[in-house]
Short mmCIF file of C-alpha atoms in Angstrom, two decimals:
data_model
loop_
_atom_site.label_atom_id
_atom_site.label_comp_id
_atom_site.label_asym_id
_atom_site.label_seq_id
_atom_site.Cartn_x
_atom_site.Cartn_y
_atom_site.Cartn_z
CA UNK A 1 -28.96 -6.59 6.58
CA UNK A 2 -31.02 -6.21 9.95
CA UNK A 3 -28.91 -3.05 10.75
CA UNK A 4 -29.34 -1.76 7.24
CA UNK A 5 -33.58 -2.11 7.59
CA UNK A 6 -33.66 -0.43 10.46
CA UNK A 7 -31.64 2.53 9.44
CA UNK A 8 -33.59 3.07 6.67
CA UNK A 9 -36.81 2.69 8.02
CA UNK A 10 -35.21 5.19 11.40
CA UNK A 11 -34.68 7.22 7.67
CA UNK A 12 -38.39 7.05 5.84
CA UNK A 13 -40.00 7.80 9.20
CA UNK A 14 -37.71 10.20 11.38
CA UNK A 15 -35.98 12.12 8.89
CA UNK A 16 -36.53 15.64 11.26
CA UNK A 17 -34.57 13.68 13.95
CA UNK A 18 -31.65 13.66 11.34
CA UNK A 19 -28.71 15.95 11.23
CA UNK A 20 -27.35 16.68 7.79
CA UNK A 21 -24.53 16.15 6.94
CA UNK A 22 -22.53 19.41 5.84
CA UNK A 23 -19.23 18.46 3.96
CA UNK A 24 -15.94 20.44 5.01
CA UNK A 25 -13.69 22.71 2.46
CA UNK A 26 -11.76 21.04 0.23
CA UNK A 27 -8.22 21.88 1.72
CA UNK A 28 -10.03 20.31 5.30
CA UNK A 29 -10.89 17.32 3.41
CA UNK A 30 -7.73 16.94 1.10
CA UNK A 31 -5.87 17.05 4.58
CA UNK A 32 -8.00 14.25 6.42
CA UNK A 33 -7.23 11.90 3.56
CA UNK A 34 -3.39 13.02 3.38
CA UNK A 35 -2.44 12.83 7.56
CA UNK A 36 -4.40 9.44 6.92
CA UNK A 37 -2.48 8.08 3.80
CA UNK A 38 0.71 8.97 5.26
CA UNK A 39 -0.35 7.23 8.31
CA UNK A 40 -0.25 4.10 6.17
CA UNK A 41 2.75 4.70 4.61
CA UNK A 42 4.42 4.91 7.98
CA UNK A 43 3.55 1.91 8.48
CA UNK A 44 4.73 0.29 5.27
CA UNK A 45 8.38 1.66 5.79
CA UNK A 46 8.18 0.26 9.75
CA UNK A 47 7.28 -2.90 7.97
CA UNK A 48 10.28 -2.56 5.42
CA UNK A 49 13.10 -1.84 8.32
CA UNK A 50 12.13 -4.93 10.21
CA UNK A 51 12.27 -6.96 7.61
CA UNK A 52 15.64 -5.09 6.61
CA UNK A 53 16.86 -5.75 10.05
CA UNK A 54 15.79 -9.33 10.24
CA UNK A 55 17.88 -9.69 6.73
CA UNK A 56 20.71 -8.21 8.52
CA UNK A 57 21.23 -10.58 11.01
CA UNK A 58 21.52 -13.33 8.94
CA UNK A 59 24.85 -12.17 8.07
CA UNK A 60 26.03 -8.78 8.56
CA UNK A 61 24.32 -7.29 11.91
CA UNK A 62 27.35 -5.01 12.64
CA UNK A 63 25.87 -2.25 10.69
CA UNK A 64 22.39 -2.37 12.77
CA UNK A 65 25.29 -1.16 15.48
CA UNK A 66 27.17 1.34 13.49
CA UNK A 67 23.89 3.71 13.17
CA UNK A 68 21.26 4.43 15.35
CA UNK A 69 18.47 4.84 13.05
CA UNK A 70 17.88 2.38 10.57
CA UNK A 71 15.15 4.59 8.58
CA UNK A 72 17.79 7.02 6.96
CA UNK A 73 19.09 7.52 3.60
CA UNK A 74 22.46 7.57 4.88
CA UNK A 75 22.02 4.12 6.15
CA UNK A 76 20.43 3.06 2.97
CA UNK A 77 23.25 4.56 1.32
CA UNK A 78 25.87 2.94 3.21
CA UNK A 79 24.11 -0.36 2.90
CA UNK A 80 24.22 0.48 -1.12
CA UNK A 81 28.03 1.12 -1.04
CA UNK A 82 28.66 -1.40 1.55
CA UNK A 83 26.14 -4.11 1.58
CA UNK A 84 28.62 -6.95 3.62
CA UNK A 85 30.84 -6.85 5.86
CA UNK A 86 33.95 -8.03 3.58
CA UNK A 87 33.40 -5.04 1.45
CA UNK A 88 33.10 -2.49 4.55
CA UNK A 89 36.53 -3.86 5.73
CA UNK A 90 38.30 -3.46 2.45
CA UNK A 91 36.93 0.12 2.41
CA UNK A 92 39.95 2.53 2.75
CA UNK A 93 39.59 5.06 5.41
CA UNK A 94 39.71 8.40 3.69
CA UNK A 95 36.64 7.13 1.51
CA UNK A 96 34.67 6.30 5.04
CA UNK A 97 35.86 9.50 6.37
CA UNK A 98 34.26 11.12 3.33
CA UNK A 99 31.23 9.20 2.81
CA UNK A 100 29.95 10.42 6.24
CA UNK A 101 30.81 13.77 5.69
CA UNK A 102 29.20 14.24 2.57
CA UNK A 103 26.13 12.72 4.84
CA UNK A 104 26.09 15.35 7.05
CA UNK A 105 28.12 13.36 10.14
CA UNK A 106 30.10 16.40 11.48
CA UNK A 107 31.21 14.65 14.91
CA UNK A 108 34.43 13.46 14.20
CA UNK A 109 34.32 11.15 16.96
CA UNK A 110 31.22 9.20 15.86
CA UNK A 111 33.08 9.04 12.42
CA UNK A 112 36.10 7.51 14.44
CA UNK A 113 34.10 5.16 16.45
CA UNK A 114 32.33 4.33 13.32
CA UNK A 115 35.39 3.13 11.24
CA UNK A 116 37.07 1.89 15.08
CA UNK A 117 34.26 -0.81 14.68
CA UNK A 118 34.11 -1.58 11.11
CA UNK A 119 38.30 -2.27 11.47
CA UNK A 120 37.56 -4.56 14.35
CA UNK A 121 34.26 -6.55 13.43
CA UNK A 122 34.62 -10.03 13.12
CA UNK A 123 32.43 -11.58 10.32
CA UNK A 124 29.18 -13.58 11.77
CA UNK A 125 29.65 -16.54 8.89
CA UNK A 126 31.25 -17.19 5.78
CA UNK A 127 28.45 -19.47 4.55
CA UNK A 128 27.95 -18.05 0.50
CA UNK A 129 24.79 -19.32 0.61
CA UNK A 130 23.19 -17.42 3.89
CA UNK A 131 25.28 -13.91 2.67
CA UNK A 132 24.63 -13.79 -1.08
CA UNK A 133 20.49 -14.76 -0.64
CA UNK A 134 20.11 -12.32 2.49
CA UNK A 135 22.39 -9.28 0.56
CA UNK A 136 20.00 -9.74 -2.11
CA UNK A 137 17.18 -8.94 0.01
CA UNK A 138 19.03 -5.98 1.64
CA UNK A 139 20.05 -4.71 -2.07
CA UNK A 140 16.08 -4.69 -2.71
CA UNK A 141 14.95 -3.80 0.41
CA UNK A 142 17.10 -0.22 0.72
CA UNK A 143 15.42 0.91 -2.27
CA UNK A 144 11.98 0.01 -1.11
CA UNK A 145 13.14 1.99 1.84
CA UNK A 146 14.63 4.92 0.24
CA UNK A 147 11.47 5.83 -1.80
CA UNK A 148 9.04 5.37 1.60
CA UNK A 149 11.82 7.65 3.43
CA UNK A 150 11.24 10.07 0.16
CA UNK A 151 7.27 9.36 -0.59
CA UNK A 152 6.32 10.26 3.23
CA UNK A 153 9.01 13.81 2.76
CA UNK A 154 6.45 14.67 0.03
CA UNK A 155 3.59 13.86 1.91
CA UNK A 156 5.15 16.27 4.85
CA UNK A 157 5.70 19.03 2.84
CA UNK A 158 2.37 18.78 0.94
CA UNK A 159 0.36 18.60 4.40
CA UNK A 160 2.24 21.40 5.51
CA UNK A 161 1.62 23.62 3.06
CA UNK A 162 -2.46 22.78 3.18
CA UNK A 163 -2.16 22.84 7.04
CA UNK A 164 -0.79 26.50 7.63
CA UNK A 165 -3.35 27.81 5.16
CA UNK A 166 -6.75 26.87 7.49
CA UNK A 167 -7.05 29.01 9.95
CA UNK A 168 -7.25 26.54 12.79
CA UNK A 169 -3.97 25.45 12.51
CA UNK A 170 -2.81 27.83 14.45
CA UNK A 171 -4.91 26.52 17.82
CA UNK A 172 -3.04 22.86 17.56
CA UNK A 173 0.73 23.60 15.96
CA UNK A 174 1.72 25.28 19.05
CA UNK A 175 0.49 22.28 21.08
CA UNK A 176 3.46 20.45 22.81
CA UNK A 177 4.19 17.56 21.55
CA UNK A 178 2.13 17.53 18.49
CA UNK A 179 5.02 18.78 16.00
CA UNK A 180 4.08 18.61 12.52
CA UNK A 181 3.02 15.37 12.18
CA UNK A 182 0.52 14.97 15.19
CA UNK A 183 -0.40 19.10 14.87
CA UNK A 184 -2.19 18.54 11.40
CA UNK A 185 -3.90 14.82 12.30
CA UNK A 186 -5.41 17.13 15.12
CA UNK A 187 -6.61 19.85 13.12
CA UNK A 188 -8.41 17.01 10.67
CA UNK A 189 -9.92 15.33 13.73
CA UNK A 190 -12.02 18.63 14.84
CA UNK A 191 -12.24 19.88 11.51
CA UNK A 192 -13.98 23.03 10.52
CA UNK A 193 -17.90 22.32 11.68
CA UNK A 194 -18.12 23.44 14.91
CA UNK A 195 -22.11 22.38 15.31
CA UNK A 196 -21.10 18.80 14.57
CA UNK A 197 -19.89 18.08 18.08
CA UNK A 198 -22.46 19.69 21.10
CA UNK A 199 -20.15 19.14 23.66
CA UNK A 200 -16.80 17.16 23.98
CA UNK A 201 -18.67 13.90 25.32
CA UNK A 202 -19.51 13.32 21.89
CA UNK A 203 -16.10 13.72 20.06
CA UNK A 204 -14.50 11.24 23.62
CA UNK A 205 -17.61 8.94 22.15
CA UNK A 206 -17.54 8.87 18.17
CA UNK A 207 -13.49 9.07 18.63
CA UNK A 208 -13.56 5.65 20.96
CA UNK A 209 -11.69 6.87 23.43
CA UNK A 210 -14.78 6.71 25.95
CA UNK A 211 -15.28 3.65 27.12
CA UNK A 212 -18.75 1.72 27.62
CA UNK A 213 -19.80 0.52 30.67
CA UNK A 214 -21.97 -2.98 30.41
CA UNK A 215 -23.93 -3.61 33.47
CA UNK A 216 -26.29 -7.10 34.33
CA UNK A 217 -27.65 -7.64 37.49
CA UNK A 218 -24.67 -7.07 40.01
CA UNK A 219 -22.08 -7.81 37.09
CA UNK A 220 -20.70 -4.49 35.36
CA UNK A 221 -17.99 -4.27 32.63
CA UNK A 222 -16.35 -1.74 31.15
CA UNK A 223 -14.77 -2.02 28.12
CA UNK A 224 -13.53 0.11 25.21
CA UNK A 225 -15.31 1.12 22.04
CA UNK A 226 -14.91 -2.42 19.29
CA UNK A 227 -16.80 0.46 16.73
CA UNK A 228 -15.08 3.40 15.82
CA UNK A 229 -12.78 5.18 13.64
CA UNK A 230 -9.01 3.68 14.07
CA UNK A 231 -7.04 6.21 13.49
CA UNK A 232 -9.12 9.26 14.68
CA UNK A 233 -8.61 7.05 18.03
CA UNK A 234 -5.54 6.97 17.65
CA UNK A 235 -4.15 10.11 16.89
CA UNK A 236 -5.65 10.70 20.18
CA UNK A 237 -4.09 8.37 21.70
CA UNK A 238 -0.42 9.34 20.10
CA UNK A 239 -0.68 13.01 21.18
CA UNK A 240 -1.15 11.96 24.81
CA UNK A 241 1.53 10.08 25.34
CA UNK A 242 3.46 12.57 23.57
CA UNK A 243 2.22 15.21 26.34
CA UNK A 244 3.56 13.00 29.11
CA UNK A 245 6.94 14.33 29.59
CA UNK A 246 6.33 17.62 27.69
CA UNK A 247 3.38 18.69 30.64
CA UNK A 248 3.43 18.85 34.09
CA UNK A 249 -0.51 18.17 34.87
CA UNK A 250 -0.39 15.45 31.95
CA UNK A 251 2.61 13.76 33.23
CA UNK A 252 1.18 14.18 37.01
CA UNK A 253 -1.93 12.36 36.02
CA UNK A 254 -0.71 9.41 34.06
CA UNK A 255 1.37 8.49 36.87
CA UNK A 256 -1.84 8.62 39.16
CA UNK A 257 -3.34 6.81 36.84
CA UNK A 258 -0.39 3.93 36.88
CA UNK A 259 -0.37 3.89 40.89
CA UNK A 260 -4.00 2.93 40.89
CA UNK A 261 -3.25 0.35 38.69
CA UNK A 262 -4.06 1.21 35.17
CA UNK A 263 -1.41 -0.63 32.56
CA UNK A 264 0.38 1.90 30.27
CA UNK A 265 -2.33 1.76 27.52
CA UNK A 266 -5.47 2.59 29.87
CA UNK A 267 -3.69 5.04 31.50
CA UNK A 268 -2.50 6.87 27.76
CA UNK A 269 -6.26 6.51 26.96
CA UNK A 270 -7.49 8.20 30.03
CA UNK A 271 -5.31 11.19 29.81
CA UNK A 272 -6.43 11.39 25.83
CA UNK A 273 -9.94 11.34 27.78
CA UNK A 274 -9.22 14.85 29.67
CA UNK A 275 -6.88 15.92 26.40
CA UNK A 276 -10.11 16.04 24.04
CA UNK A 277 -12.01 17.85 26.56
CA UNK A 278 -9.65 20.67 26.94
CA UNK A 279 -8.98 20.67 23.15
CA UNK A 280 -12.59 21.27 22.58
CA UNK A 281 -12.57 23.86 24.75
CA UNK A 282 -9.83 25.58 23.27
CA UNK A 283 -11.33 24.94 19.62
CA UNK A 284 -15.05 26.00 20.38
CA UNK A 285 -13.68 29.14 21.72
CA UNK A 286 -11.04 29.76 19.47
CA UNK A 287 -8.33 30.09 21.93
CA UNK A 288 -4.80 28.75 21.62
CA UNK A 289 -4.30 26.03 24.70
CA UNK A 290 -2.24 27.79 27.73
CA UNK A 291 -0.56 25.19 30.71
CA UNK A 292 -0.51 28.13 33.16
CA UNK A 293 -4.46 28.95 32.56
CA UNK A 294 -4.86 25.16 32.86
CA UNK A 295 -3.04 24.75 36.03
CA UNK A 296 -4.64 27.54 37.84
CA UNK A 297 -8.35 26.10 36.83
CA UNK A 298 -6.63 23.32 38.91
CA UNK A 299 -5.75 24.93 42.02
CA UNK A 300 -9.17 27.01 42.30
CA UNK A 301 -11.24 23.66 41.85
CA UNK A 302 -8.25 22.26 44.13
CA UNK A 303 -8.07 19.20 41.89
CA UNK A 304 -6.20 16.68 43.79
CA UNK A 305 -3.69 16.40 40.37
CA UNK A 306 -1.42 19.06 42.23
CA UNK A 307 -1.09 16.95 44.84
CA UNK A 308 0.96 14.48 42.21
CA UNK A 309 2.26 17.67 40.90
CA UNK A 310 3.93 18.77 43.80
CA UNK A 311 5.45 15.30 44.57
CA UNK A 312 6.68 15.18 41.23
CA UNK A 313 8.44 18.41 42.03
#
């Protein structure tokens, strides 16, 4: 309530020291709540495998072997035709052979070491009671999975389709690392309002990715921003780590950053730190982001990063 009277009364008094507010396109603002919504939804189906896996292991965790990804259809499929180990055994091998063709599984070795380990797995417990209550929760759980696995393909090809219409697009999709899942989150996080940020202090500030520096007497601590938009942050945040084996300088200065001490997190957050300042760059200017420009800024400022890049080479 205290915060509330003071922003109105900062409101009645000061309104020439307010900015307004000037609301983005609709296809700008249709995206932002999409990349967001399916952020969520990501989460929902990470939520959903680990609670299939935990199921799993109650009684059948061979199949967490048998595939490598456990967010599939083909492994919800599988689990649908197959859901224990008794009825994977029984399976004759021509119908194995086929079900993973008609998935798509062209290496004929995989399919062989596939149906090698089904033939050889020894069950983890006969108990009725632990297999028939866990299956059940499989049975429900693959089809709780199959519609996130489908629900967040519609959200990809609807974000697409908004995402290659705005003309910005075309300064973050060629971005390594950001693929088309990070590429449009980025494009949402500028936006289209290029007066709303001054400089690219603000955007490290309002995203919380700067962090505040407390200082009493001869005590100072920094620590990062409690306030701020989550997932703005952290789309930030997911794009640099992305960049660290995709770009020389960014790998180069994450690995300073570790050797000075810096646990994996600070050191993702301070390379998201120089990201947003280049990306600002590039975006107030209009310019698509190019390493070799980049890297010979470096060497005329002679930034000590190509020290760490040369060791690296």
């Amino acid at each position: 309530p205290t915060d509330a009277e003071f922003a109105l009364d900062y409101l009645m008094r000061h309104p020439e020291k307010l900015k307004a507010l000037k609301p983005q396109s609709i296809p700008m603002r249709k995206l932002r709540y999409l990349v967001e919504a399916r952020d969520r939804l990501k989460a929902d189906q990470s939520r959903c495998v680990n609670r299939l896996v935990q199921a799993l292991k109650h009684y059948y965790p061979q199949v967490l072997d048998w595939f490598n990804e456990h967010n599939t259809i083909v492994f919800c499929d599988f689990l649908k035709q197959w859901p224990t180990l008794e009825k994977v055994k029984r399976a004759r091998r021509t119908k194995l052979e086929r079900f993973f063709a008609d998935h798509n599984v062209r290496f004929a070795h995989v399919i062989e070491d596939r149906i090698q380990a089904i033939k050889a797995a020894t069950p983890l417990t006969h108990d009725e009671a632990v297999i028939d209550a866990h299956r059940l929760q499989v049975e429900i759980l693959i089809e709780q999975l199959r519609l996130t696995i489908q629900a967040l393909k519609r959200f990809d090809q609807e974000i697409a389709s908004i995402a290659e219409q705005l003309p910005d697009y075309a300064l973050f999709s060629p971005l390594s690392g950001a693929g088309k899942v990070i590429g449009p989150r980025l494009l949402a996080a500028f936006g289209e309002d290029r007066d709303r940020y001054r400089a690219a202090d603000q955007l490290q500030k309002s995203s919380g990715i700067a962090p505040i520096t407390k200082r009493s007497g001869n005590t100072t601590w920094v620590h990062w921003r409690w306030q701020c938009p989550k997932f703005l942050r952290q789309t930030f945040v997911e794009y640099a780590a992305q960049t660290i084996n995709k770009s020389a300088w960014a790998g180069a200065y994450y690995r300073q950053q570790r050797a000075k001490g810096a646990s994996h997190n600070a050191a993702v957050r301070a390379l998201a730190y120089k990201w947003i300042r280049i990306l600002y760059r590039c975006w107030q200017t209009r310019t698509p982001y190019d390493e070799s420009k980049y890297l010979e800024a470096l060497r005329r400022r002679g930034s000590p990063l190509l020290k760490h890049l040369a060791e690296a080479a």
